[in-house]
Coordinates of C-alpha atoms and ligand atoms in Angstrom, one line a residue:
M9 CA 0.1 0.0 -0.1
P10 CA 1.6 3.5 -1.0
H11 CA 1.6 5.4 2.2
S12 CA 1.8 9.0 0.9
G13 CA 1.2 10.5 4.3
R14 CA 2.0 14.2 3.3
S15 CA -0.7 15.9 1.6
A16 CA 0.0 18.0 -1.7
A17 CA -0.8 21.1 0.0
S18 CA 1.5 20.7 3.2
R19 CA 3.8 23.6 3.9
D20 CA 7.4 23.6 4.1
W21 CA 7.2 20.0 2.6
W22 CA 10.8 20.4 1.1
R23 CA 12.3 20.9 4.6
K24 CA 11.9 17.2 5.4
A25 CA 11.3 15.5 2.2
D26 CA 12.8 12.1 0.8
I27 CA 13.6 12.8 -2.6
Y28 CA 14.4 10.0 -4.9
E29 CA 16.8 10.6 -8.0
V30 CA 15.5 9.0 -11.3
Y31 CA 18.1 8.8 -14.0
V32 CA 15.8 8.1 -16.8
R33 CA 17.8 6.3 -19.2
S34 CA 18.8 3.5 -16.5
F35 CA 15.5 3.4 -14.7
A36 CA 13.2 1.2 -16.5
D37 CA 12.7 0.5 -20.5
G38 CA 9.0 0.6 -21.3
N39 CA 9.7 0.0 -25.1
G40 CA 12.5 -2.2 -25.4
D41 CA 15.1 -0.2 -27.2
G42 CA 17.5 -0.7 -24.2
I43 CA 17.1 2.8 -22.9
G44 CA 14.9 3.9 -19.9
D45 CA 12.0 6.1 -20.8
L46 CA 9.0 7.8 -19.4
A47 CA 6.7 5.1 -20.0
G48 CA 9.2 2.8 -17.8
V49 CA 8.9 5.4 -15.1
R50 CA 5.2 5.5 -15.3
A51 CA 4.8 1.9 -14.7
R52 CA 7.0 1.8 -11.8
L53 CA 5.4 4.9 -10.0
P54 CA 3.6 2.7 -7.6
Y55 CA 7.1 1.1 -6.5
L56 CA 8.0 4.6 -5.7
A57 CA 5.0 5.4 -3.7
E58 CA 5.4 2.2 -1.8
L59 CA 9.1 2.9 -1.1
G60 CA 7.6 6.0 0.5
V61 CA 9.4 8.9 -1.3
D62 CA 7.9 12.4 -1.2
A63 CA 9.4 13.6 -4.5
I64 CA 11.2 12.3 -7.6
W65 CA 13.8 14.3 -9.3
F66 CA 14.4 13.6 -12.9
A67 CA 17.9 14.0 -14.5
P68 CA 17.5 15.8 -17.6
W69 CA 14.7 14.6 -19.9
Y70 CA 15.1 17.0 -22.6
P71 CA 16.2 16.4 -26.2
S72 CA 19.9 16.1 -26.4
P73 CA 22.5 14.8 -28.6
M74 CA 23.7 13.0 -25.3
A75 CA 27.5 14.3 -25.4
D76 CA 27.1 14.2 -21.6
A77 CA 24.1 12.1 -20.9
G78 CA 21.5 14.7 -21.3
Y79 CA 23.4 17.6 -19.5
D80 CA 23.6 18.9 -23.0
V81 CA 20.2 20.3 -23.6
A82 CA 19.2 21.1 -27.2
D83 CA 15.5 22.1 -26.4
Y84 CA 14.7 23.2 -22.9
R85 CA 10.8 22.8 -23.7
A86 CA 10.6 19.4 -24.8
I87 CA 11.2 15.8 -24.0
E88 CA 13.9 13.6 -25.5
P89 CA 12.1 11.4 -28.1
L90 CA 14.0 8.3 -26.8
F91 CA 12.4 9.0 -23.4
G92 CA 8.8 10.1 -24.6
S93 CA 6.9 13.0 -25.5
L94 CA 5.8 16.3 -23.6
D95 CA 2.3 14.8 -23.5
E96 CA 3.5 11.8 -21.5
A97 CA 5.6 14.0 -19.1
E98 CA 2.4 15.7 -18.3
Q99 CA 0.5 12.6 -17.8
L100 CA 3.4 11.5 -15.7
I101 CA 3.4 14.5 -13.5
A102 CA -0.4 14.1 -12.8
E103 CA 0.0 10.4 -12.1
A104 CA 2.7 11.1 -9.4
H105 CA 0.5 13.8 -7.9
R106 CA -2.1 11.3 -7.5
L107 CA 0.0 9.2 -5.6
G108 CA 1.3 12.0 -3.5
I109 CA 4.6 12.1 -5.2
R110 CA 6.0 15.6 -6.4
I111 CA 8.1 16.1 -9.4
I112 CA 11.2 17.9 -9.5
I113 CA 13.2 18.5 -12.8
D114 CA 16.8 19.1 -13.7
I115 CA 17.3 22.7 -15.2
V116 CA 21.0 23.0 -16.8
P117 CA 21.6 26.8 -17.0
N118 CA 25.2 26.8 -17.2
H119 CA 25.9 25.6 -20.7
G120 CA 23.4 24.5 -23.5
S121 CA 24.2 21.8 -26.2
D122 CA 26.2 22.6 -29.4
Q123 CA 23.0 21.3 -31.2
Q124 CA 20.9 24.2 -29.7
Q125 CA 19.5 26.7 -32.3
W126 CA 21.1 29.7 -30.6
F127 CA 24.6 27.9 -30.7
A128 CA 24.1 27.3 -34.5
D129 CA 23.1 31.0 -34.9
A130 CA 26.3 31.9 -33.1
L131 CA 28.5 29.7 -35.3
A132 CA 26.9 31.0 -38.5
A133 CA 27.3 34.6 -37.3
Q134 CA 30.8 36.4 -36.9
A135 CA 33.1 37.3 -34.4
G136 CA 31.6 40.3 -32.4
S137 CA 27.9 39.4 -33.5
A138 CA 24.9 39.7 -31.3
E139 CA 24.3 35.8 -31.6
R140 CA 27.9 35.0 -30.4
A141 CA 27.3 37.3 -27.5
R142 CA 24.9 34.8 -25.7
Y143 CA 28.0 32.5 -25.2
H144 CA 31.7 33.4 -24.4
F145 CA 33.4 33.6 -28.0
R146 CA 37.0 35.1 -27.9
P147 CA 39.6 35.4 -30.0
G148 CA 42.7 32.9 -29.5
Q149 CA 46.3 34.1 -28.1
G150 CA 49.5 33.9 -30.3
A151 CA 50.2 35.1 -33.9
E152 CA 47.3 33.1 -35.6
G153 CA 45.2 32.8 -32.7
S154 CA 45.8 29.3 -32.2
V155 CA 46.4 29.2 -28.5
P156 CA 43.0 29.1 -26.2
P157 CA 42.1 32.4 -24.9
N158 CA 43.0 31.3 -21.2
N159 CA 44.1 28.6 -19.0
W160 CA 40.7 27.3 -17.8
T161 CA 40.5 23.4 -18.0
S162 CA 37.3 21.4 -18.8
E163 CA 35.7 19.5 -15.8
F164 CA 36.4 16.5 -18.0
G165 CA 39.8 17.3 -18.9
G166 CA 41.7 19.3 -21.3
T167 CA 41.2 22.7 -22.3
A168 CA 37.7 24.4 -21.8
W169 CA 37.8 26.1 -25.2
S170 CA 37.0 24.7 -28.6
R171 CA 37.8 26.6 -31.7
V172 CA 35.4 27.5 -34.6
S173 CA 36.2 26.1 -37.9
S174 CA 36.2 28.0 -41.3
A175 CA 33.2 25.7 -42.0
G176 CA 31.2 27.4 -39.3
R177 CA 31.6 24.2 -37.0
A178 CA 32.8 23.9 -33.8
Q179 CA 36.2 21.7 -33.6
P180 CA 37.0 19.7 -30.6
A181 CA 40.1 21.0 -28.9
P182 CA 42.8 20.3 -29.0
E183 CA 43.1 19.7 -32.6
A184 CA 43.6 22.9 -34.7
P185 CA 40.9 24.1 -37.0
R186 CA 41.4 23.2 -40.6
G187 CA 43.5 25.7 -42.5
P188 CA 46.0 28.1 -41.1
G189 CA 44.2 30.7 -38.9
A190 CA 40.7 29.5 -40.4
P191 CA 39.4 32.9 -41.1
E192 CA 35.8 33.3 -40.4
A193 CA 35.6 36.9 -42.0
A194 CA 38.0 37.9 -44.7
G195 CA 41.5 38.1 -42.7
E196 CA 40.0 37.2 -39.1
P197 CA 41.2 34.2 -37.3
A198 CA 38.6 31.9 -36.0
E199 CA 37.4 32.3 -32.6
W200 CA 37.1 29.9 -29.8
Y201 CA 34.4 29.3 -27.4
L202 CA 34.1 28.3 -23.8
H203 CA 33.0 25.2 -22.3
L204 CA 33.6 24.2 -18.6
F205 CA 32.4 20.5 -19.5
S206 CA 32.5 18.8 -23.0
P207 CA 32.9 20.8 -26.2
G208 CA 29.2 19.6 -26.8
Q209 CA 28.3 22.0 -23.8
P210 CA 29.0 25.6 -24.6
D211 CA 28.7 27.8 -21.9
F212 CA 25.9 30.6 -21.8
N213 CA 26.9 34.2 -20.9
W214 CA 24.8 34.9 -18.1
A215 CA 25.6 38.8 -18.5
H216 CA 23.6 38.7 -21.4
P217 CA 19.7 39.6 -21.0
D218 CA 18.5 37.1 -23.5
V219 CA 20.0 34.2 -21.3
R220 CA 18.4 35.5 -18.4
A221 CA 14.9 36.0 -20.0
E222 CA 15.2 32.6 -21.8
F223 CA 15.6 30.9 -18.5
A224 CA 12.7 32.7 -16.8
D225 CA 10.6 31.6 -19.5
V226 CA 11.8 28.1 -19.3
L227 CA 11.0 28.0 -15.4
R228 CA 7.5 29.2 -16.0
F229 CA 7.2 26.7 -18.9
W230 CA 7.4 23.8 -16.5
F231 CA 5.7 25.4 -13.5
D232 CA 2.8 26.0 -15.7
R233 CA 2.8 22.2 -16.6
G234 CA 2.8 21.4 -12.8
V235 CA 6.5 20.5 -11.6
D236 CA 7.0 21.2 -8.0
G237 CA 10.8 22.4 -8.5
F238 CA 13.9 22.4 -10.2
R239 CA 17.4 20.9 -9.4
I240 CA 19.8 23.5 -10.7
D241 CA 22.9 21.9 -12.4
S242 CA 26.3 23.6 -11.7
A243 CA 24.6 26.2 -10.0
A244 CA 27.7 28.0 -8.8
L245 CA 29.3 28.4 -12.1
L246 CA 26.9 30.8 -14.0
A247 CA 28.7 34.1 -13.3
K248 CA 32.0 34.5 -15.0
D249 CA 34.6 37.2 -14.5
P250 CA 34.2 39.3 -17.5
S251 CA 37.6 39.7 -18.5
L252 CA 37.9 35.8 -18.6
A253 CA 41.3 36.1 -16.9
D254 CA 43.6 33.3 -16.3
L255 CA 42.8 31.1 -13.2
D256 CA 45.1 31.5 -10.3
P257 CA 45.1 28.6 -8.2
G258 CA 45.7 30.9 -5.1
Q259 CA 42.4 32.5 -5.4
A260 CA 40.0 32.5 -2.4
G261 CA 36.2 32.2 -2.2
G262 CA 34.5 34.8 -4.2
E263 CA 37.5 35.5 -6.3
H264 CA 37.6 32.6 -8.4
P265 CA 36.9 33.6 -12.1
Y266 CA 34.0 31.3 -12.6
I267 CA 33.3 29.3 -9.3
D268 CA 30.9 30.9 -6.8
R269 CA 31.2 34.6 -7.9
D270 CA 29.1 36.9 -6.0
G271 CA 27.1 37.9 -9.1
V272 CA 25.5 34.4 -9.4
H273 CA 23.2 35.4 -6.3
G274 CA 21.2 37.9 -8.3
I275 CA 20.1 35.1 -10.7
Y276 CA 18.4 32.9 -8.0
R277 CA 17.0 35.9 -6.6
E278 CA 15.1 36.5 -9.8
W279 CA 14.4 32.7 -10.0
R280 CA 13.0 32.7 -6.5
R281 CA 10.7 35.1 -7.2
I282 CA 9.4 33.3 -10.2
A283 CA 9.0 30.1 -7.8
D284 CA 7.1 31.9 -5.3
S285 CA 4.7 33.4 -7.7
Y286 CA 3.4 29.9 -8.0
P287 CA 1.0 28.2 -5.6
G288 CA 2.1 25.3 -3.5
E289 CA 5.6 26.0 -2.6
R290 CA 7.6 25.2 -5.9
V291 CA 11.5 24.7 -4.7
L292 CA 14.8 25.5 -6.2
I293 CA 17.5 23.0 -5.3
G294 CA 21.1 23.9 -5.9
E295 CA 23.9 21.5 -7.1
V296 CA 26.6 23.6 -5.4
W297 CA 29.8 21.9 -4.9
L298 CA 31.8 24.2 -2.5
P299 CA 34.4 23.5 0.2
D300 CA 33.2 26.3 2.4
A301 CA 30.0 25.8 4.3
E302 CA 29.4 29.5 4.8
R303 CA 29.8 30.3 0.9
L304 CA 27.5 27.3 0.3
T305 CA 24.7 28.6 2.7
R306 CA 24.7 31.9 1.1
Y307 CA 22.8 30.3 -1.7
L308 CA 20.2 29.2 0.9
R309 CA 19.4 32.6 2.1
P310 CA 15.5 33.3 2.5
D311 CA 15.1 34.9 -1.2
E312 CA 17.4 32.6 -2.9
L313 CA 17.4 28.7 -3.4
H314 CA 15.4 26.5 -0.9
S315 CA 17.8 23.6 -0.7
A316 CA 21.2 22.4 -1.7
F317 CA 23.0 19.0 -2.0
N318 CA 25.5 18.1 1.1
F319 CA 28.5 17.0 -0.9
D320 CA 30.5 17.2 2.1
F321 CA 28.4 14.5 3.7
L322 CA 28.6 12.3 0.4
C323 CA 32.3 12.7 0.3
C324 CA 33.1 12.0 4.0
A325 CA 35.1 9.1 5.1
W326 CA 33.2 6.4 7.2
D327 CA 34.8 7.8 10.2
A328 CA 32.7 8.6 13.2
A329 CA 34.7 11.7 14.3
R330 CA 34.6 13.0 10.7
L331 CA 31.2 12.5 10.1
R332 CA 30.0 14.1 13.4
E333 CA 32.1 17.3 12.2
V334 CA 30.4 17.4 8.9
I335 CA 26.9 16.8 10.6
D336 CA 27.7 19.6 13.1
V337 CA 28.8 22.2 10.5
T338 CA 25.9 21.3 8.3
L339 CA 23.5 22.0 11.0
D340 CA 25.1 24.7 12.4
S341 CA 25.7 26.5 9.0
H342 CA 22.2 25.8 7.7
A343 CA 20.6 26.9 10.9
R344 CA 22.0 30.4 10.5
V345 CA 20.1 31.0 7.3
G346 CA 17.1 29.1 8.2
A347 CA 17.6 26.3 5.5
P348 CA 17.0 22.7 6.1
A349 CA 20.0 20.6 6.2
T350 CA 20.3 17.8 3.4
W351 CA 21.8 14.2 3.5
V352 CA 23.0 12.5 0.5
L353 CA 24.9 9.2 0.0
S354 CA 25.2 8.9 -3.8
N355 CA 23.9 10.4 -7.3
H356 CA 24.7 9.7 -10.9
D357 CA 28.1 11.4 -10.7
V358 CA 29.8 9.5 -7.9
V359 CA 30.8 5.9 -7.1
R360 CA 28.0 4.2 -5.4
H361 CA 28.5 4.1 -1.7
V362 CA 28.4 0.3 -1.2
T363 CA 31.4 0.2 -3.2
R364 CA 33.3 3.5 -1.5
Y365 CA 32.6 2.2 1.9
G366 CA 34.1 -1.2 1.1
R367 CA 37.5 0.5 0.2
A368 CA 40.3 1.0 2.3
D369 CA 40.0 4.6 2.0
T370 CA 36.3 5.3 2.2
A371 CA 36.6 9.1 1.5
F372 CA 35.3 10.2 -2.1
S373 CA 36.9 12.9 -4.4
M374 CA 35.4 13.7 -7.7
S375 CA 38.8 14.2 -9.2
D376 CA 40.1 10.7 -8.2
R377 CA 37.2 8.1 -8.4
R378 CA 39.6 5.3 -8.2
I379 CA 37.6 2.7 -10.2
G380 CA 38.9 -0.8 -9.8
E381 CA 40.6 -0.3 -6.5
P382 CA 39.8 -3.2 -4.5
S383 CA 36.6 -3.1 -2.3
D384 CA 35.1 -5.4 0.2
R385 CA 31.3 -5.6 -0.8
E386 CA 30.2 -7.5 2.1
L387 CA 31.7 -4.7 4.3
G388 CA 30.6 -1.9 1.8
T389 CA 26.9 -3.1 2.2
R390 CA 26.8 -3.5 5.9
R391 CA 28.2 0.2 6.1
A392 CA 25.8 1.1 3.5
R393 CA 22.7 -0.3 5.7
A394 CA 24.0 1.6 8.8
A395 CA 24.6 4.8 6.5
A396 CA 20.9 4.6 5.4
L397 CA 19.9 4.6 9.2
L398 CA 22.2 7.5 9.7
T399 CA 21.0 9.7 7.1
F400 CA 17.4 8.8 7.6
S401 CA 17.5 9.7 11.3
L402 CA 19.0 13.3 10.6
P403 CA 16.9 16.3 10.7
G404 CA 16.3 17.9 7.1
A405 CA 15.8 16.4 3.6
V406 CA 17.3 13.3 2.2
Y407 CA 18.3 12.6 -1.4
L408 CA 18.4 8.9 -2.5
Y409 CA 19.8 7.7 -6.1
Q410 CA 18.0 5.1 -7.7
G411 CA 19.3 1.7 -6.9
D412 CA 20.6 3.0 -3.4
E413 CA 17.5 1.1 -1.9
L414 CA 18.8 -2.3 -3.7
G415 CA 22.2 -2.1 -2.5
L416 CA 23.7 -1.5 -5.9
W417 CA 27.4 -1.3 -6.2
E418 CA 29.6 0.5 -8.8
V419 CA 30.0 -1.7 -11.9
E420 CA 33.7 -1.3 -12.2
D421 CA 34.4 -3.6 -15.2
I422 CA 32.3 -2.3 -18.1
P423 CA 34.2 -3.0 -21.3
D424 CA 36.1 -0.1 -22.4
E425 CA 34.3 0.2 -25.8
L426 CA 31.0 0.5 -24.0
L427 CA 32.0 3.4 -21.9
Q428 CA 29.9 6.4 -22.9
D429 CA 31.0 9.1 -20.1
P430 CA 33.0 12.0 -21.6
F431 CA 35.4 11.6 -18.9
W432 CA 36.8 8.5 -20.7
E433 CA 37.9 10.1 -23.8
R434 CA 38.6 13.6 -22.2
S435 CA 40.9 12.1 -19.8
G436 CA 42.8 10.1 -22.3
H437 CA 41.5 7.0 -21.0
T438 CA 42.7 7.4 -17.6
D439 CA 39.4 8.2 -16.0
R440 CA 36.7 5.4 -16.4
G441 CA 33.9 8.1 -15.5
R442 CA 30.6 7.8 -14.3
D443 CA 29.1 4.9 -16.1
G444 CA 29.5 2.4 -13.4
C445 CA 26.9 3.9 -11.2
R446 CA 24.4 4.5 -14.2
V447 CA 24.0 0.7 -15.0
P448 CA 20.3 0.1 -15.6
L449 CA 18.3 -1.0 -12.6
P450 CA 17.6 -4.8 -11.8
W451 CA 13.8 -5.3 -11.4
S452 CA 13.1 -8.7 -11.7
G453 CA 14.0 -12.2 -13.0
K454 CA 17.0 -14.3 -13.0
Q455 CA 19.1 -12.8 -15.7
P456 CA 19.8 -9.5 -17.6
P457 CA 17.6 -7.4 -18.6
F458 CA 16.3 -8.3 -15.2
G459 CA 13.0 -6.6 -16.0
F460 CA 14.6 -3.3 -17.1
G461 CA 13.2 -3.8 -20.4
P462 CA 11.2 -6.7 -22.0
E463 CA 12.6 -10.1 -22.3
G464 CA 15.3 -10.0 -24.9
S465 CA 16.0 -6.3 -24.9
V466 CA 19.5 -5.2 -24.4
P467 CA 20.1 -2.4 -21.7
W468 CA 22.4 0.3 -22.9
L469 CA 25.2 -0.7 -20.5
P470 CA 25.5 -4.3 -19.3
Q471 CA 24.1 -5.5 -15.7
P472 CA 26.4 -7.8 -13.6
T473 CA 24.6 -11.4 -13.4
Q474 CA 25.1 -11.1 -9.8
W475 CA 22.3 -8.6 -9.6
K476 CA 19.9 -11.4 -9.7
D477 CA 19.8 -11.4 -6.0
L478 CA 19.5 -7.5 -6.0
T479 CA 16.3 -7.2 -7.9
A480 CA 13.6 -5.2 -6.7
E481 CA 11.4 -8.5 -6.8
A482 CA 14.1 -10.5 -5.0
E483 CA 14.3 -8.1 -2.3
S484 CA 10.6 -7.4 -1.9
G485 CA 9.4 -9.0 1.3
S486 CA 12.7 -10.4 2.0
D487 CA 13.9 -10.0 5.6
G488 CA 17.2 -8.5 5.8
S489 CA 17.0 -7.0 2.4
M490 CA 18.3 -3.4 1.7
L491 CA 14.7 -2.8 0.2
E492 CA 13.0 -3.6 3.0
L493 CA 15.4 -1.7 5.3
Y494 CA 14.9 1.3 3.2
R495 CA 10.9 0.9 3.3
A496 CA 11.0 0.7 7.1
A497 CA 13.1 3.2 7.8
L498 CA 11.2 5.6 5.6
R499 CA 7.9 4.5 7.2
L500 CA 9.3 5.2 10.7
R501 CA 10.8 8.7 9.6
R502 CA 7.4 9.7 8.6
A503 CA 5.6 8.1 11.6
E504 CA 7.8 9.3 14.2
Q505 CA 7.3 12.6 15.6
A506 CA 10.9 12.6 17.1
L507 CA 12.5 12.3 13.8
T508 CA 10.8 15.4 12.4
S509 CA 12.3 17.8 15.1
A510 CA 15.0 20.1 14.0
D511 CA 17.8 19.3 15.9
I512 CA 20.0 16.3 17.5
R513 CA 21.7 16.0 20.9
W514 CA 25.0 14.3 20.9
L515 CA 25.3 11.6 23.6
A516 CA 28.5 10.6 25.2
S517 CA 29.6 7.5 23.5
P518 CA 32.6 5.4 23.2
A519 CA 35.3 6.3 20.6
G520 CA 34.3 5.4 17.1
V521 CA 30.5 5.4 18.0
L522 CA 28.0 8.0 16.9
S523 CA 25.0 8.4 19.3
Y524 CA 22.3 11.1 19.4
R525 CA 19.1 11.7 20.8
R526 CA 16.2 12.7 18.4
G527 CA 13.3 14.5 19.8
D528 CA 12.0 13.1 23.1
D529 CA 12.1 9.4 22.7
I530 CA 14.5 8.4 20.1
T531 CA 18.1 7.5 20.3
V532 CA 20.2 6.7 17.2
M533 CA 23.2 4.7 17.8
I534 CA 25.9 4.0 14.8
N535 CA 28.9 2.0 15.4
L536 CA 32.0 2.7 13.2
S537 CA 34.5 1.3 15.5
A538 CA 35.7 -2.3 15.2
H539 CA 34.2 -3.5 18.3
P540 CA 30.7 -4.4 19.4
V541 CA 29.2 -1.8 21.8
G542 CA 26.4 -2.1 24.4
L543 CA 23.3 -0.4 23.8
P544 CA 22.0 2.1 26.5
P545 CA 18.8 1.3 28.5
H546 CA 15.7 1.4 26.0
D547 CA 12.2 0.3 25.8
K548 CA 12.2 -0.9 22.3
V549 CA 14.5 -1.4 19.1
L550 CA 12.7 0.2 16.3
I551 CA 15.0 -0.7 13.7
G552 CA 18.5 -2.1 13.2
S553 CA 20.7 -2.3 10.1
A554 CA 21.6 -5.9 11.4
P555 CA 20.2 -8.3 13.9
L556 CA 21.5 -7.0 17.4
Q557 CA 23.1 -10.1 18.9
G558 CA 22.6 -10.1 22.9
G559 CA 21.9 -6.7 23.4
V560 CA 25.1 -5.0 21.6
L561 CA 25.6 -3.5 18.3
P562 CA 27.9 -4.8 16.0
P563 CA 30.6 -3.0 14.1
D564 CA 29.5 -1.0 11.1
C565 CA 25.8 -1.3 12.4
A566 CA 23.2 1.1 13.2
T567 CA 20.0 1.1 15.3
W568 CA 17.1 3.4 16.4
L569 CA 15.9 2.9 19.9
R570 CA 12.9 4.1 21.8
T571 CA 14.3 5.6 25.0
R572 CA 11.6 7.3 26.8
Q573 CA 13.1 7.7 30.2
C574 CA 16.4 8.9 29.2
T575 CA 16.8 12.5 29.5
S576 CA 20.5 13.4 30.7
G577 CA 23.7 13.9 28.5
D578 CA 25.4 10.7 29.3
E579 CA 22.8 8.0 29.0
G580 CA 24.6 5.4 30.5
F581 CA 26.0 3.0 27.9
D582 CA 26.5 -0.4 29.2
R583 CA 30.2 -0.3 29.3
A584 CA 30.8 -3.7 30.2
A585 CA 29.4 -4.9 27.3
Q586 CA 31.9 -2.9 25.3
G587 CA 34.2 -5.8 25.0
S588 CA 37.7 -5.7 24.3
Q589 CA 37.7 -1.7 23.6
G590 CA 40.5 0.5 24.6
Ligands
GLC23 C1 26.6 18.2 -13.0 C2 25.7 17.1 -13.4 C3 26.9 16.2 -14.2 C4 27.1 16.9 -15.4 C5 27.6 18.2 -15.4 C6 27.6 19.2 -16.5 O1 27.6 18.1 -12.3 O2 25.5 16.4 -12.2 O3 26.1 14.8 -14.4 O4 28.1 16.1 -16.1 O5 26.8 19.1 -14.2 O6 26.3 19.3 -16.7
CA24 CA1 13.1 2.8 -24.1

């Protein structure tokens, strides 16, 4: 039975929402072409309702040449034909709403696709034209302009500039354009254009009024169709230093030529006014990767974005002291601006946490994915279960990535020739990229395609045969499965008043153990140490990530306890049961 407990009108729903990321091409394939689609999602909405999520966030579903899996948008007002149609999207939104699930869609404002009409117009026009002013076109350096305009590098590797060829087509860097100097107008050397990601993703010039007007209109287009919010891609990158000066690695927060410039906030203030002009609390969620919590929460001031992903939490090692610090800094910095904290373990850009937590070094860095590094899957899974109870017990909103609830791991042995992520090519085959967390979901059956598509269809990336034990069908109703843990935890998260309170109270606990009080009657314990620990006095075990043997919590396990009586800071752990610790 779906348990959509929160009504569509409930205020501040986003402050404590559980939001599930659907990566459309890998979720479910309705027509059997191997690529996930909206028909597949519609058929699985009851599954998501039963899981108990409040909202779905869709990775980009727009028409795209897929230079970066849809993050290169060719038309912001339509649906990628491989995924379905606008009509179907509208039906999906209505069906989700009927199930009590809100819809958040990705918007990609930093860059478009090189196949977008505006960019075609810019290439066809000349240097200095109004068409080129919507992007960042510049002459190159050096005698024939053959050196990129500055030293910025693409997130995917290599220079962030590509040169326009004489044929009016973009040339991928680093190859030189055809012909010396490639004149576009008589005697003029060809210009370069900026792309902080792949050459297929030219950056927009946000100082240009057309760009601002266009995106304001796109927001309205989708709000008018009932979407409940936007996840804003690369939200900190939009404002550029107009001089496009070289990057100096020593620059501090606010001085970087394109990351987190102060000018970006005016854009989101305008967007917030648009969101607020619609009924029913439409939300803006920023993808803001910043090392400084204070700089991050500037985006969350009351007249800007509602919420942002907590990447410090995602990247944090499986270590009690470090996690506690991240939790404290998060709660404190968000409280200062009145924004809810958020908690996220995985998404479509990072190594799945089952795999991360099974490694010797459990921290994550975007610049060093370490694909293929040894990982203990059994350990990683045990920790992922405990991590789920950690995240679901914290105050604020939680983001889940499709497949988290099945305990999927990173697929690290995708054959080279099937890799699609631009990281692979652009890094000169040193970074295997993000395909390993984007492998199509296993739904049912004993062999691929595991119900992802109809029998006999071939998913766009191959699924491991061992996923036969991790299908939604195999895990449903199976005691001790990740899916049942997620369902139970999400149910409790809704039902227990204590878990909706705004803060947590840390309790004294042995080294390597996180223990805190939620509300009046729940104590949470996560044992990240190598030893079993005794439980404090309690009335009842509400949930555990593993069976609690003899009243102790094993290593890498978590539990939520009903502890009505306990009120003091030191809740009297059963120290005798702490075993050989010391
Ligand atoms: C964001 C997306 C990522 C994409 C990039 C460029 O980081 O999450 O998948 O490659 O932006 O749009
Ligand atoms: Ca399909």
